C-alpha cells in the first residue's frame, strides 16, 4: 500500500534533508542532541542560567502576615534582597494536625501573595498629608492666635472657614505636611472637642482586632483612655449573626477549618469557601475523599458549586424557607414517626425544647407567651433568689421542676454550684403529650406568617403590614401547671414547622407535596424554587448522617445568607437544624459561621490593653450601625415603620413608631449604648452636679426628668450632638463598609454627593426625635485616617497619616479558622516617613498631653454605660416584659451612670504603661474572673518599670513588643496559669470539674519570641466554649456538651424560643421565614424585573431593568484591600464590574464589558457589565467594596464620580437587634447590636454612553 | 534502553479552587519586570473558556506541536524544519500582544497628588506598552469564572469538537479550573524549532530551558509550542519560559507554584523513562493511542534491570530513590488516574492532570436515586455536570475511556472511605469494581487527601 511505502521503519523527524542539517547542527551546539535528533540535552550548571539563579537569591526571609479583614491569619515568608522587599511566599511550618488529617500548610491566597506590591507602589502613602485649604487656614490662625487649640476652635467655630475646608473634602488638593504639624492639628482637634463638646464626641473606628491585635489595640486604648467612643464593627459589617447571641448567648464561636475534615455531611450555605476562605477550602475538598457529602446552596453557580454533590439554586434571601422545610422533614421523620434516641436526649439536655411556655388567649385561640418560671410555682417563697429567671420543665411524672443552669442560678451566692446542665437524674418531657397522664387536652394556637402576598389596598408605601403577613392556625397539647395553661417549646416547634400529630386542632399539611400551608418542602419550593424532593431528601440525609456519625453534620454558613435584614431569622432556621440533630458541640458538626469574626484568641489580655481597663473602667463602646445611622442622617430618609415589621398577632407596641424610634427607646432604657450620650459635655455634667450639690448620677436623673438634659440620639442634628472627630485606622469606612456612602459624603462630611432620595414626609418621621427643617452638612470637624494606601477614606480625610505596612512592624495575629497565634515582624524599617500604628498613637498622645496641661487638666467624666451581658444586668427585665413609665433607675431602667477620672496631662504616660486596676480589680471575660497578680509582676520584669512621671513604677508598654507581651501574659489561651485559674473559678460556679482542660498546661506561658519562631497552638481556656485539650480540633460548645457547662442564655440551654416582648411583637419567638424586604412596597423602589422607564437623568432612550442587587465578597480583593492592586486588577477585569445574566443583559441591550449605570434612591454606580450564564435572571452581583479610586468614570446620572458599591445601599434597623437587659439579649461590644444589612436592595441598570469621562 | 530522569508535575484538578495564588507567586518571583509584563509562566484558566493566549489550543490557527506526516515521521506542524529555517525572518504563526493582552497600570499618583478640583481623584488605566490612556478590553484571565461566556464560549476549541452541544444556560452551568505551566515535554517542539539551538532539555532532570546567551529572538519556539508557554521578552528580545524553578529544585525545594498552592493539588517528582523509546511513541499513528504509548515509555524504578541501566548511565543512587518515592510515578503508573494535557500534540508533555470529579449529582438525584451511592455514581459518571467528553478533549485526544476510569477511581475512593469514616465495615467490592484493592485505594486516598508536604514533593 502506498502509505506503507512512504513510512519508514525507524521513527524519525521530518525527512532526510532536515536530518542531515540537524546532524550538522549537533556539532555547532554545546549540548547533546538526542540520537533521534528531536531534542537537545545539556548538563546542569550552565553560565546562561545565572539570570534566574540571581533572581532567586535573597538576603533573608522574615516571618510576617497580613493584617487584613479576611480571617486567613496566614503566616508568610517575606523575602528581602539588598534591603528591598521582593516578594512573599507562604510559611509551611504550622504544627501538625496529626497523621490522619491534612495540614494547615500552606496558608495564603493570591491577594496575600500580591501584598508586597503595595510596599513601593505609587498608591503608598509616604508622608503626612493635610488638605491644602485646611492647612492654610490652620497656619494663618495659629500664627495669629499662638495656640493650636485656639486655632482649631476658631476654624471650626467660624461657619465660613468650616464650610471652606469641609466642602473641599474628597476633591483633591492634599498637600504634604511635616509629622509635627500634622500631629499638632490632630491633637488640637481632640483637645478642643473634648473641652467644648465632651470626650464622647471623639470617635475611633478600627475593626477586627485579631488581624493585628496591637495595631488595633493601641488606637483603641488611645480612644478609650481619652473617654472617646470606639465603634463596633462586627454588627456594622452585618457579619455578626444576631442569631448566635439569641440562640447561644454567645457572640460567635465556631470550629477551626481543620474540623471540617471531621464532618461527614457538609452544607455550604451562602459561603463561597474557595473565594472567601481560600486557605481553608482544601479541608472541604479533601474531606470529600473521606466520603463527606457536600451540598452548596447559592443563587448563582458559585465557585464552591464545583465541589458540590448537589447545588441548590435558591432564590436570593429565601434560604430560611428551605431550612424550615428541611426541619419539617427532620422533625417528622426523626422525632415523630420515630423518636431518634440521640436527638431526643440531646434536645432535652442541651436545648430549651422541654421548657414550658405559658399560652395567652387571643380572640378564639391562643398565642405562645412567656417561659414559665419558678416564681409561678406554688410553694416558691420570696427567698428563692431570681425566681423569675429560673425556667421550668416537667419531669417524667409530669411534675414541674426547676433544672439547674438558668441565668437565675448564675450569679447568686445561694445557687453556687448549680449553674450546670445536670438534670440530676430527671428525664424531662419533650412534649406535653408525653406525660403519663396526658388526657389529650389541646388548644388551637395562632402563629404569624410573613410569606403571603399583601392584600390589595395595602400597597402604598409605609402602610401597615406592607411587608405582608398573615396568620396560620395550628394546635398544641396543653396542660395546666400552677394554674397556667402551658405547652413545651418542642410542641410549639412542631406547630411552627407544620408537623402534625393526630388529634390536634388547626391547619396541617397533607404531606411534603402540600404547598398550601407553611413549613413543608412544597411550600418552600414556591418561595425558593428548590424542588421539594431535593429539600426533603437533603433534610433527611443531613439528619440521617447526624445519627449515623453521632453529630457530624455541619452547615458552613456565611455572608450570602447573613447580610439580609432578616438574617437573624435565616440563621435561626439553620441553627435549629444543627441543634435538633444534636450536632452542636460535636467535632465535625454544628454551625460553622465564617464572615468577619476573626477570633481574638488571647481575649482577656487584649481587652485589658485595648480598652484601657488597667486605668479606667468602663470604656465607651458604641454600636457602629446606630452611630452611623444618626451621624450620616440616614434616619431622615428612612422612615421605616416598626409596626410594618410586626406580627399580625402583636399587641401594637410599635404602632406609629419608626425603627429609629425603637433605637431611641433602646438607648434611653440602657439596652444599647448611645454615644454621644447627652446633649451636654459629660465633663461639665459632673462639675454642674457638684455645683448643684448633687451626686452626678442623681443630678443626671433629675435633669433628664425636668427636661434640662436630653439624650443626643433624640436630636442628632443639633450641633452640640454632632460627633466631631473621627479617627480611622486599619479601615476604609468610606470605600468599604459605609452603607449609604452618599449620605456619609453629604451629611457627615459636607462634601458633594449623589444622594437621590428625598427626606421622609412628616407622617413617616420619627416621633421621638427632633426634626430640623434643614439637615446639617459636614457634622464632622476632623476626619483623620492612617492608611498605607489611598482609599476613599483617605481621599476624603482632612489629615492622612502614613503607617507602616504589615511587613514593617511587630504584632500578633489570630483567627477562628486555625488554632495558632503567630507574629508580624518587620522585614524592613518603615520607609519614607511611615511610622507604625503604635508609634503614631504615641506621637499623637504626647501632643495631646502637652496641650492638655493648659486646656483640660484632670477632669471627672460621667460615663453612661449600657446593661451588660454576662452580668446580673441580664436580669433587669423579668420575663422580658417591657414596662412604660418606670422610674429612672440607673442600671435597671436606664443606663448605668459611672463617674471616672480623666487625667489628660497624664494621658500619654497612661497609654505607655500598665495601670493598676488590672491587678486591683482583676479581669473579667464572659463572666469569668482572672486575678493576674503574678503576671503583672512578671510584666514589670519582662518589660521593665516606668522610672518616673505619672505612671512611675508601672510595667512599661512603650513598644509594640511590650504590648504583645502584655496580651500574651494576661490571656488564658496563651498563659496556662490563667486558663486553669479561670476554670477553677468556673468550677465553683458550676459545680462541675473543668480545670483538667487546662491544668496540664498550667506552667506554660508564651512570650513574644515563642510566636516569632513559628505559629504556636493556643491553650484551652474558659474564654472560649471549645477545647483543644489533648490536641483535638477546636469546635464550639464542646465544653458545654461534654462538661455540662451552661450556655450564657436564659435557660442555660440553646434557645429555639425567645420570649422578650419585642420578639413576640415581631412574631419571631420561634424560627420563622421572613422574605427579603419588599422595597417597592416599603419605599416605592422599582419592582424586581420591571423594565419601566424611571426618568432618571440620562436614562431617556435607554432600556432599563430593575434587579436585585447583591454585593458578595470578591475573588480579587479582601474588602477594598487588593482591589487596587495591579496584580489583582490584571487577573480580573481591571476595574469595577457588575455580573449579570444574559437575560437581564438582553433586556437593556448590553454586551459583555460594556459600560453600565446602576442607580436607586441612594446613589449611582458606574461599572462594566460581565455577562455570564452562571448568573440567575433578576439578580446582579457587584462584588463588595469596589472603591471609587480605580477606573471609575463620571456618572451620567449624577455628573459625579461613579460611586462605590455602597452608593446603592443604606442602613436599615431591625428592632429585635436593639433589645437589651434581658438574659442573652443583653449588650456586649460587637456581640449584639443592629446590623448594617445590605442585601435587600434593588437597583435599576441601563447601558450608558460607551464614551466615558474621568 | 537509555534511562533518563524527568522532573514532572501532577495537578489534581479535582482539588483546584481556582484561586490563582500560583499565578501570582510565580509572577512575583519571575516575571514582574519590564518586557514580560504580559507573561504568566503559570496561569489558570476557567474551562469552558478560551485560555491564555486566546484560543491557544486551536492548532489549525497557531500550528503548534508535532504532526505525523505521511511517511510516519514526526514533523513540526508549522512545517518541516527546512521550512522553518526559510521563514526565520517572517514567522507567520506568532501570537500578537492582543492575543495575550495589552498590559496596563494606572496613574495611581493622582490619588495623592491631584490638585483641588471638582471631582474625587481617580486612577485611570494606562498602557504599560505605550504609556497612553487605554480602554481595558482583555486580560490574561478575562473569562475567569465564565465571565463573558456568551461572547467566548463559541471560541473554546474543545466545545467545538464535542458531539453533544453544550448549552450556555444557567441550569446546566459547569466549570473547572486548569492551571498551566510549561509541560517540560519529553519531545519538546520548541527545542526542535529553535534555529539557534538555544533551547535545550537538561540532561539530569529534563527541565526545558532557554539559553539566554544563545537566544537570537527568532521566536520559532513561541510558535512551535502548542501550549504557548514560551514568551518573548520585548525588552531583551529573548525568549523566556517557565524554568520549573530549577534554582529551587536544585536545592531540593519544590517549585514556587507547587509550594504556594493552597489547594494542595500539585505533586512533584522524578519519572524514569526510556529516551530511546520516545520518538517511536510520539510517532504512533492514532492520536488516542498516544496516552498508552507515553505511559509505555516510563520505566519502573523498582525494576532491577532499570536500576542497573540507570546506574550504567551514571545516575546517582539518591536519584533512583527519588524516582521510587515519586508521587508522580504512583499517580501516573500505579493508580493510572493522572492524564496528560493534549497528548495529540505529540510533544509528550510531562505535567499531567487528575481530571475533576465534581459530581453534581442532581441528574441522578432528580431521577429518584441516591446520588451518593457508589453504584449509582458509577452509572452516572457519563451524566456528570462536566461532560466527560469535554475532559477527554483535554486529556486523552477525545477518548472518554481513560477519563472515565480515572473518575470512577475517585468516586470509588469516596464511597469506600465513607464507610470507614462512619465506622462501617468497608465494602471491598467498591475498589474491586475499578480494578483496585482496598489497600491500594486507601494508599491513594492518603496521597490525595491527607497529602502531607513530604508526600507531595
PDB file of N, CA and C in Angstrom, chain A residues 552-608:
ATOM      1  N   UNK A 552     -22.021  14.502  63.254  1.00  0.00           N
ATOM      2  CA  UNK A 552     -21.033  15.129  62.380  1.00  0.00           C
ATOM      3  C   UNK A 552     -21.636  15.671  61.083  1.00  0.00           C
ATOM      4  N   UNK A 553     -22.791  16.300  61.198  1.00  0.00           N
ATOM      5  CA  UNK A 553     -23.362  17.062  60.082  1.00  0.00           C
ATOM      6  C   UNK A 553     -23.114  18.535  60.352  1.00  0.00           C
ATOM      7  N   UNK A 554     -22.659  19.238  59.336  1.00  0.00           N
ATOM      8  CA  UNK A 554     -22.228  20.627  59.539  1.00  0.00           C
ATOM      9  C   UNK A 554     -22.853  21.543  58.507  1.00  0.00           C
ATOM     10  N   UNK A 555     -23.199  22.746  58.940  1.00  0.00           N
ATOM     11  CA  UNK A 555     -23.601  23.785  57.992  1.00  0.00           C
ATOM     12  C   UNK A 555     -22.564  24.899  58.047  1.00  0.00           C
ATOM     13  N   UNK A 556     -21.912  25.086  56.923  1.00  0.00           N
ATOM     14  CA  UNK A 556     -20.904  26.126  56.807  1.00  0.00           C
ATOM     15  C   UNK A 556     -21.614  27.317  56.175  1.00  0.00           C
ATOM     16  N   UNK A 557     -21.826  28.365  56.966  1.00  0.00           N
ATOM     17  CA  UNK A 557     -22.680  29.453  56.513  1.00  0.00           C
ATOM     18  C   UNK A 557     -21.913  30.756  56.480  1.00  0.00           C
ATOM     19  N   UNK A 558     -22.437  31.680  55.694  1.00  0.00           N
ATOM     20  CA  UNK A 558     -21.686  32.929  55.589  1.00  0.00           C
ATOM     21  C   UNK A 558     -22.508  34.088  55.088  1.00  0.00           C
ATOM     22  N   UNK A 559     -21.760  35.086  54.579  1.00  0.00           N
ATOM     23  CA  UNK A 559     -22.338  36.393  54.262  1.00  0.00           C
ATOM     24  C   UNK A 559     -23.522  36.305  53.304  1.00  0.00           C
ATOM     25  N   UNK A 560     -23.510  35.313  52.422  1.00  0.00           N
ATOM     26  CA  UNK A 560     -24.589  35.209  51.446  1.00  0.00           C
ATOM     27  C   UNK A 560     -25.950  35.094  52.101  1.00  0.00           C
ATOM     28  N   UNK A 561     -25.983  34.468  53.277  1.00  0.00           N
ATOM     29  CA  UNK A 561     -27.259  34.344  53.990  1.00  0.00           C
ATOM     30  C   UNK A 561     -27.305  35.232  55.222  1.00  0.00           C
ATOM     31  N   UNK A 562     -26.190  35.865  55.563  1.00  0.00           N
ATOM     32  CA  UNK A 562     -26.145  36.611  56.824  1.00  0.00           C
ATOM     33  C   UNK A 562     -26.271  38.118  56.649  1.00  0.00           C
ATOM     34  N   UNK A 563     -26.237  38.621  55.440  1.00  0.00           N
ATOM     35  CA  UNK A 563     -26.249  40.077  55.286  1.00  0.00           C
ATOM     36  C   UNK A 563     -27.635  40.637  54.966  1.00  0.00           C
ATOM     37  N   UNK A 564     -28.666  39.835  55.235  1.00  0.00           N
ATOM     38  CA  UNK A 564     -30.022  40.288  54.962  1.00  0.00           C
ATOM     39  C   UNK A 564     -30.599  41.003  56.176  1.00  0.00           C
ATOM     40  N   UNK A 565     -31.629  41.805  55.920  1.00  0.00           N
ATOM     41  CA  UNK A 565     -32.311  42.487  57.012  1.00  0.00           C
ATOM     42  C   UNK A 565     -32.810  41.463  58.034  1.00  0.00           C
ATOM     43  N   UNK A 566     -33.386  40.375  57.535  1.00  0.00           N
ATOM     44  CA  UNK A 566     -33.931  39.357  58.438  1.00  0.00           C
ATOM     45  C   UNK A 566     -33.000  38.158  58.584  1.00  0.00           C
ATOM     46  N   UNK A 567     -31.695  38.397  58.494  1.00  0.00           N
ATOM     47  CA  UNK A 567     -30.792  37.246  58.529  1.00  0.00           C
ATOM     48  C   UNK A 567     -30.828  36.532  59.875  1.00  0.00           C
ATOM     49  N   UNK A 568     -31.219  37.242  60.933  1.00  0.00           N
ATOM     50  CA  UNK A 568     -31.299  36.527  62.210  1.00  0.00           C
ATOM     51  C   UNK A 568     -32.316  35.391  62.119  1.00  0.00           C
ATOM     52  N   UNK A 569     -33.389  35.617  61.359  1.00  0.00           N
ATOM     53  CA  UNK A 569     -34.375  34.531  61.220  1.00  0.00           C
ATOM     54  C   UNK A 569     -33.839  33.414  60.314  1.00  0.00           C
ATOM     55  N   UNK A 570     -33.089  33.799  59.292  1.00  0.00           N
ATOM     56  CA  UNK A 570     -32.500  32.774  58.415  1.00  0.00           C
ATOM     57  C   UNK A 570     -31.557  31.887  59.233  1.00  0.00           C
ATOM     58  N   UNK A 571     -30.696  32.545  60.005  1.00  0.00           N
ATOM     59  CA  UNK A 571     -29.716  31.789  60.779  1.00  0.00           C
ATOM     60  C   UNK A 571     -30.373  30.939  61.862  1.00  0.00           C
ATOM     61  N   UNK A 572     -31.430  31.465  62.470  1.00  0.00           N
ATOM     62  CA  UNK A 572     -32.094  30.648  63.496  1.00  0.00           C
ATOM     63  C   UNK A 572     -32.673  29.375  62.877  1.00  0.00           C
ATOM     64  N   UNK A 573     -33.130  29.498  61.633  1.00  0.00           N
ATOM     65  CA  UNK A 573     -33.645  28.297  60.966  1.00  0.00           C
ATOM     66  C   UNK A 573     -32.517  27.298  60.680  1.00  0.00           C
ATOM     67  N   UNK A 574     -31.325  27.805  60.405  1.00  0.00           N
ATOM     68  CA  UNK A 574     -30.166  26.910  60.217  1.00  0.00           C
ATOM     69  C   UNK A 574     -29.781  26.255  61.554  1.00  0.00           C
ATOM     70  N   UNK A 575     -29.698  27.101  62.580  1.00  0.00           N
ATOM     71  CA  UNK A 575     -29.243  26.598  63.883  1.00  0.00           C
ATOM     72  C   UNK A 575     -30.224  25.578  64.447  1.00  0.00           C
ATOM     73  N   UNK A 576     -31.489  25.756  64.093  1.00  0.00           N
ATOM     74  CA  UNK A 576     -32.472  24.760  64.529  1.00  0.00           C
ATOM     75  C   UNK A 576     -32.106  23.386  63.960  1.00  0.00           C
ATOM     76  N   UNK A 577     -31.610  23.369  62.723  1.00  0.00           N
ATOM     77  CA  UNK A 577     -31.251  22.085  62.101  1.00  0.00           C
ATOM     78  C   UNK A 577     -30.090  21.421  62.844  1.00  0.00           C
ATOM     79  N   UNK A 578     -29.069  22.209  63.180  1.00  0.00           N
ATOM     80  CA  UNK A 578     -27.905  21.595  63.818  1.00  0.00           C
ATOM     81  C   UNK A 578     -28.203  21.242  65.274  1.00  0.00           C
ATOM     82  N   UNK A 579     -29.148  21.964  65.883  1.00  0.00           N
ATOM     83  CA  UNK A 579     -29.482  21.647  67.275  1.00  0.00           C
ATOM     84  C   UNK A 579     -30.407  20.430  67.350  1.00  0.00           C
ATOM     85  N   UNK A 580     -31.421  20.382  66.498  1.00  0.00           N
ATOM     86  CA  UNK A 580     -32.372  19.265  66.601  1.00  0.00           C
ATOM     87  C   UNK A 580     -31.752  17.935  66.187  1.00  0.00           C
ATOM     88  N   UNK A 581     -30.614  17.990  65.486  1.00  0.00           N
ATOM     89  CA  UNK A 581     -29.935  16.753  65.114  1.00  0.00           C
ATOM     90  C   UNK A 581     -28.734  16.471  66.021  1.00  0.00           C
ATOM     91  N   UNK A 582     -28.607  17.266  67.073  1.00  0.00           N
ATOM     92  CA  UNK A 582     -27.552  17.003  68.056  1.00  0.00           C
ATOM     93  C   UNK A 582     -26.147  17.183  67.519  1.00  0.00           C
ATOM     94  N   UNK A 583     -25.958  18.165  66.657  1.00  0.00           N
ATOM     95  CA  UNK A 583     -24.647  18.348  66.027  1.00  0.00           C
ATOM     96  C   UNK A 583     -23.813  19.455  66.675  1.00  0.00           C
ATOM     97  N   UNK A 584     -24.483  20.307  67.454  1.00  0.00           N
ATOM     98  CA  UNK A 584     -23.793  21.448  68.036  1.00  0.00           C
ATOM     99  C   UNK A 584     -22.927  20.977  69.207  1.00  0.00           C
ATOM    100  N   UNK A 585     -21.674  21.408  69.218  1.00  0.00           N
ATOM    101  CA  UNK A 585     -20.797  20.963  70.296  1.00  0.00           C
ATOM    102  C   UNK A 585     -20.158  19.619  70.028  1.00  0.00           C
ATOM    103  N   UNK A 586     -20.174  19.212  68.758  1.00  0.00           N
ATOM    104  CA  UNK A 586     -19.572  17.944  68.352  1.00  0.00           C
ATOM    105  C   UNK A 586     -18.517  18.244  67.294  1.00  0.00           C
ATOM    106  N   UNK A 587     -17.348  17.658  67.406  1.00  0.00           N
ATOM    107  CA  UNK A 587     -16.341  17.842  66.361  1.00  0.00           C
ATOM    108  C   UNK A 587     -16.880  17.330  65.036  1.00  0.00           C
ATOM    109  N   UNK A 588     -16.747  18.160  64.002  1.00  0.00           N
ATOM    110  CA  UNK A 588     -17.254  17.776  62.690  1.00  0.00           C
ATOM    111  C   UNK A 588     -18.707  18.125  62.475  1.00  0.00           C
ATOM    112  N   UNK A 589     -19.344  18.701  63.489  1.00  0.00           N
ATOM    113  CA  UNK A 589     -20.756  19.027  63.337  1.00  0.00           C
ATOM    114  C   UNK A 589     -21.066  20.445  63.746  1.00  0.00           C
ATOM    115  N   UNK A 590     -22.316  20.812  63.555  1.00  0.00           N
ATOM    116  CA  UNK A 590     -22.781  22.106  64.034  1.00  0.00           C
ATOM    117  C   UNK A 590     -22.617  23.226  63.036  1.00  0.00           C
ATOM    118  N   UNK A 591     -22.830  24.407  63.558  1.00  0.00           N
ATOM    119  CA  UNK A 591     -22.725  25.571  62.676  1.00  0.00           C
ATOM    120  C   UNK A 591     -21.284  25.966  62.497  1.00  0.00           C
ATOM    121  N   UNK A 592     -20.970  26.468  61.336  1.00  0.00           N
ATOM    122  CA  UNK A 592     -19.640  26.972  61.058  1.00  0.00           C
ATOM    123  C   UNK A 592     -19.834  28.281  60.307  1.00  0.00           C
ATOM    124  N   UNK A 593     -20.001  29.327  61.082  1.00  0.00           N
ATOM    125  CA  UNK A 593     -20.285  30.649  60.506  1.00  0.00           C
ATOM    126  C   UNK A 593     -18.976  31.363  60.285  1.00  0.00           C
ATOM    127  N   UNK A 594     -18.728  31.749  59.042  1.00  0.00           N
ATOM    128  CA  UNK A 594     -17.484  32.459  58.794  1.00  0.00           C
ATOM    129  C   UNK A 594     -17.748  33.716  57.990  1.00  0.00           C
ATOM    130  N   UNK A 595     -17.794  34.823  58.668  1.00  0.00           N
ATOM    131  CA  UNK A 595     -17.698  36.094  57.984  1.00  0.00           C
ATOM    132  C   UNK A 595     -17.395  37.144  59.040  1.00  0.00           C
ATOM    133  N   UNK A 596     -16.200  37.683  58.910  1.00  0.00           N
ATOM    134  CA  UNK A 596     -15.870  38.867  59.684  1.00  0.00           C
ATOM    135  C   UNK A 596     -15.471  38.685  61.137  1.00  0.00           C
ATOM    136  N   UNK A 597     -15.593  37.480  61.680  1.00  0.00           N
ATOM    137  CA  UNK A 597     -15.479  37.409  63.137  1.00  0.00           C
ATOM    138  C   UNK A 597     -14.047  37.427  63.644  1.00  0.00           C
ATOM    139  N   UNK A 598     -13.161  36.723  62.976  1.00  0.00           N
ATOM    140  CA  UNK A 598     -11.739  36.755  63.353  1.00  0.00           C
ATOM    141  C   UNK A 598     -11.490  36.791  64.846  1.00  0.00           C
ATOM    142  N   UNK A 599     -11.503  35.652  65.396  1.00  0.00           N
ATOM    143  CA  UNK A 599     -11.416  35.475  66.837  1.00  0.00           C
ATOM    144  C   UNK A 599     -10.111  36.007  67.451  1.00  0.00           C
ATOM    145  N   UNK A 600     -10.253  36.888  68.431  1.00  0.00           N
ATOM    146  CA  UNK A 600      -9.091  37.320  69.213  1.00  0.00           C
ATOM    147  C   UNK A 600      -8.867  36.258  70.272  1.00  0.00           C
ATOM    148  N   UNK A 601      -8.037  35.302  69.970  1.00  0.00           N
ATOM    149  CA  UNK A 601      -7.888  34.175  70.909  1.00  0.00           C
ATOM    150  C   UNK A 601      -7.348  34.633  72.263  1.00  0.00           C
ATOM    151  N   UNK A 602      -6.326  35.496  72.302  1.00  0.00           N
ATOM    152  CA  UNK A 602      -5.897  35.995  73.628  1.00  0.00           C
ATOM    153  C   UNK A 602      -6.800  37.151  74.058  1.00  0.00           C
ATOM    154  N   UNK A 603      -8.034  36.823  74.384  1.00  0.00           N
ATOM    155  CA  UNK A 603      -9.092  37.828  74.514  1.00  0.00           C
ATOM    156  C   UNK A 603      -8.938  38.711  75.743  1.00  0.00           C
ATOM    157  N   UNK A 604      -8.599  38.110  76.868  1.00  0.00           N
ATOM    158  CA  UNK A 604      -8.595  38.875  78.107  1.00  0.00           C
ATOM    159  C   UNK A 604      -7.467  39.909  78.108  1.00  0.00           C
ATOM    160  N   UNK A 605      -6.309  39.494  77.668  1.00  0.00           N
ATOM    161  CA  UNK A 605      -5.175  40.421  77.615  1.00  0.00           C
ATOM    162  C   UNK A 605      -5.429  41.531  76.611  1.00  0.00           C
ATOM    163  N   UNK A 606      -6.025  41.148  75.494  1.00  0.00           N
ATOM    164  CA  UNK A 606      -6.376  42.162  74.504  1.00  0.00           C
ATOM    165  C   UNK A 606      -7.322  43.196  75.119  1.00  0.00           C
ATOM    166  N   UNK A 607      -8.349  42.728  75.813  1.00  0.00           N
ATOM    167  CA  UNK A 607      -9.341  43.629  76.392  1.00  0.00           C
ATOM    168  C   UNK A 607      -8.707  44.596  77.382  1.00  0.00           C
ATOM    169  N   UNK A 608      -7.821  44.067  78.225  1.00  0.00           N
ATOM    170  CA  UNK A 608      -7.155  44.939  79.187  1.00  0.00           C
ATOM    171  C   UNK A 608      -6.371  46.028  78.467  1.00  0.00           C
TER     172      UNK A 608
END
